[in-house]
C-alpha atoms as an extended CHARMM CRD file, in Angstrom:
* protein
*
        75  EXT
         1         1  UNK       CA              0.0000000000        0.0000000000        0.0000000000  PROA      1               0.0000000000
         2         2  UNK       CA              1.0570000000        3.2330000000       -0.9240000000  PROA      2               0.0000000000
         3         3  UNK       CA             -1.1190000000        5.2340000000        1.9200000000  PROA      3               0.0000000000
         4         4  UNK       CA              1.7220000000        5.7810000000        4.1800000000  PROA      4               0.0000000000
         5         5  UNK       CA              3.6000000000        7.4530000000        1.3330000000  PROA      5               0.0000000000
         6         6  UNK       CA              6.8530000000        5.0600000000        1.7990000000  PROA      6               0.0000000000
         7         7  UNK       CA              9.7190000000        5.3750000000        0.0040000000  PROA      7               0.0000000000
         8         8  UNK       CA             10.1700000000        3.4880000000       -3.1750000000  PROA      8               0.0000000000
         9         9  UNK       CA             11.8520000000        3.0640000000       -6.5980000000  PROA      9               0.0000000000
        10        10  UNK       CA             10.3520000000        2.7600000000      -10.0760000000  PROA      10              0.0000000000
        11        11  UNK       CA             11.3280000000        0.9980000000      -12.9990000000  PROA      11              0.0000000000
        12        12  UNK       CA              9.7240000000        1.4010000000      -16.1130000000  PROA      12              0.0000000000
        13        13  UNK       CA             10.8890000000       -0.4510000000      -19.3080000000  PROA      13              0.0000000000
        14        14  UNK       CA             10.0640000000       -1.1410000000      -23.0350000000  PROA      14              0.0000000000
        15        15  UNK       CA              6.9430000000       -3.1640000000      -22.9870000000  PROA      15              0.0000000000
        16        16  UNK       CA              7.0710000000       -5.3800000000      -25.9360000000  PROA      16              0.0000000000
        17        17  UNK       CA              5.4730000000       -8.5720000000      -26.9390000000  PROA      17              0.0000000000
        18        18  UNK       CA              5.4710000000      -10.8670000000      -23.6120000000  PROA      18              0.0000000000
        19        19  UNK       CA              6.4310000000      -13.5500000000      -25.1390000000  PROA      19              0.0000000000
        20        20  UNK       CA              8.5160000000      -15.2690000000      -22.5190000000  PROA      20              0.0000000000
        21        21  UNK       CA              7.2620000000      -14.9870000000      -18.9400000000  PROA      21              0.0000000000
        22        22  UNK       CA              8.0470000000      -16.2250000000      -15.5400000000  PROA      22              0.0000000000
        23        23  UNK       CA              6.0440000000      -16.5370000000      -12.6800000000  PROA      23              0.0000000000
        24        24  UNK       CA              7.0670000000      -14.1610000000       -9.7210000000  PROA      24              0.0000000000
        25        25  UNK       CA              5.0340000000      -14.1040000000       -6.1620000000  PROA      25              0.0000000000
        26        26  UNK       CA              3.7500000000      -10.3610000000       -4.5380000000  PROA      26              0.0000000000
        27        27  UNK       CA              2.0040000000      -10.8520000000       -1.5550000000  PROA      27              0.0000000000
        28        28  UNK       CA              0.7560000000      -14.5210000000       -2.1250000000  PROA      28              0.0000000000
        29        29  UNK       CA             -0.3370000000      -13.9100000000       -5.3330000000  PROA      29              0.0000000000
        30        30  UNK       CA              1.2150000000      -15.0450000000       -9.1130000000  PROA      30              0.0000000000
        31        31  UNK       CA              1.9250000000      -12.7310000000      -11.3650000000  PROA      31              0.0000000000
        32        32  UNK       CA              3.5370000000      -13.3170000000      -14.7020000000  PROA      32              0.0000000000
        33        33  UNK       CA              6.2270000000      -11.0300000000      -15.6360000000  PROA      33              0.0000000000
        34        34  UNK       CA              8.6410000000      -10.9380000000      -18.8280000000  PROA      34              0.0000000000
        35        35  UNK       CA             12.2600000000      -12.1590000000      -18.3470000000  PROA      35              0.0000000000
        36        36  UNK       CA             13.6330000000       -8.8390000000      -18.7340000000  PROA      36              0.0000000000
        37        37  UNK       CA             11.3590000000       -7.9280000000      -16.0430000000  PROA      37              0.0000000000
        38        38  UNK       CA             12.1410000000      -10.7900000000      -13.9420000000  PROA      38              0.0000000000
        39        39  UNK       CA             16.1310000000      -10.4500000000      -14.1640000000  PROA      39              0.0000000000
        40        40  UNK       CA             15.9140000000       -6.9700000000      -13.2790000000  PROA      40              0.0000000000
        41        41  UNK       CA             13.9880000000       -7.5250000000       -9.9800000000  PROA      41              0.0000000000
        42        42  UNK       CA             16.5610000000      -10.1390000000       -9.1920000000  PROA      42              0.0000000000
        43        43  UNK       CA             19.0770000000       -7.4610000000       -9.3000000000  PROA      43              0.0000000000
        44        44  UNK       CA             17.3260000000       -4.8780000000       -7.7110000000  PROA      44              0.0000000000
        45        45  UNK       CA             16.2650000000       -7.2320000000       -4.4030000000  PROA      45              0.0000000000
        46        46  UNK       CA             18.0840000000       -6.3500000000       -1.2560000000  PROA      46              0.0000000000
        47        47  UNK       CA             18.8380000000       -9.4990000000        0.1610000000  PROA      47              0.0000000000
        48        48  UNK       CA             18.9760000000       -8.1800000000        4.1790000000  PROA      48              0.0000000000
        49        49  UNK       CA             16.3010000000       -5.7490000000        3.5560000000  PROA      49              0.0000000000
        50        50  UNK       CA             13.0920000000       -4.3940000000        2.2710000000  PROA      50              0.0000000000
        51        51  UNK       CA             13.4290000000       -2.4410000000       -0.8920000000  PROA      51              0.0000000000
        52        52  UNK       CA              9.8600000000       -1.3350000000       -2.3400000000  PROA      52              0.0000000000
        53        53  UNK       CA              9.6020000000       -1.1460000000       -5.6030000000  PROA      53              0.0000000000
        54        54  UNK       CA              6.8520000000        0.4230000000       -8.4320000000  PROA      54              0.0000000000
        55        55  UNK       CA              7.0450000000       -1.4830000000      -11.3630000000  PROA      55              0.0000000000
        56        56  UNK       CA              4.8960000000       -0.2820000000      -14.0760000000  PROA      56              0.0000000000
        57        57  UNK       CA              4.3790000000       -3.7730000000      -16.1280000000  PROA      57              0.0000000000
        58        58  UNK       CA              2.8930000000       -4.7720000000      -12.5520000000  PROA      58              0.0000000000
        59        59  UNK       CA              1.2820000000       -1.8600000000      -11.1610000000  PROA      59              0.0000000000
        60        60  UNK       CA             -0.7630000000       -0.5100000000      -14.3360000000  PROA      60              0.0000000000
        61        61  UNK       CA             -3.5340000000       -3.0470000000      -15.4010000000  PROA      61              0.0000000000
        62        62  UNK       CA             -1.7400000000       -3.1470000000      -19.2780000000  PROA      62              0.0000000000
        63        63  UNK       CA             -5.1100000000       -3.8810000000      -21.1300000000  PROA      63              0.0000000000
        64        64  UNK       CA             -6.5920000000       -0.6970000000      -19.5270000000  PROA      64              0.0000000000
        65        65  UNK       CA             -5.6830000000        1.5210000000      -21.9870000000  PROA      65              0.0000000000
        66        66  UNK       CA             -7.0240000000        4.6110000000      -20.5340000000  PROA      66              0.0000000000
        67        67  UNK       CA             -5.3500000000        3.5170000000      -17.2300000000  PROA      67              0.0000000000
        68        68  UNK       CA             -2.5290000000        2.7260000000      -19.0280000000  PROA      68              0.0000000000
        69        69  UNK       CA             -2.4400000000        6.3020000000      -20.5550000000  PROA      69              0.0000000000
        70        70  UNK       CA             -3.2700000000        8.4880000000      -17.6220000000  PROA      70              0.0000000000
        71        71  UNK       CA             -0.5850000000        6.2140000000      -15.4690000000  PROA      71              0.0000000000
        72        72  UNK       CA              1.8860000000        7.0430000000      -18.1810000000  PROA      72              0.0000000000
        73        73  UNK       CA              1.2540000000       10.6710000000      -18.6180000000  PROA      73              0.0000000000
        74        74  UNK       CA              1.6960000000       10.8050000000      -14.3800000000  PROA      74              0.0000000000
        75        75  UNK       CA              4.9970000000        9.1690000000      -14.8720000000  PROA      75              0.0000000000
């Protein structure tokens, strides 16, 4: 949740054809994600820490294209 206005980082990439995905977990739920995606969360994690994270593949609803759009135009 974002209502305590934590601190977090964003990453935003090109979104291209998901072709190839892999299954990550957020909060007990699936999501797939593209392998580009996935690597770069591997080398983003803090291992000893919490890091929070806004990833825009995960975070926009992609087949909402006025979501998409407004989300886009705030970023």
């Amino acid at each position: 949740s974002l209502t305590g206005h934590p601190s977090y980082e964003t990453l935003s990439y090109v979104w291209g054809g998901p072709k190839v995905t892999v299954p990550i977990t957020v909060h007990d739920h699936s999501f797939p994600v593209t392998s580009n995606l996935h690597s770069a969360l591997q080398h983003l994690r803090h291992e000893d820490k919490e890091h929070v994270l806004w990833a825009d593949a995960l975070c926009i609803n992609q087949d909402d294209k006025r979501e998409r759009s407004s989300q886009v135009t705030d970023m």
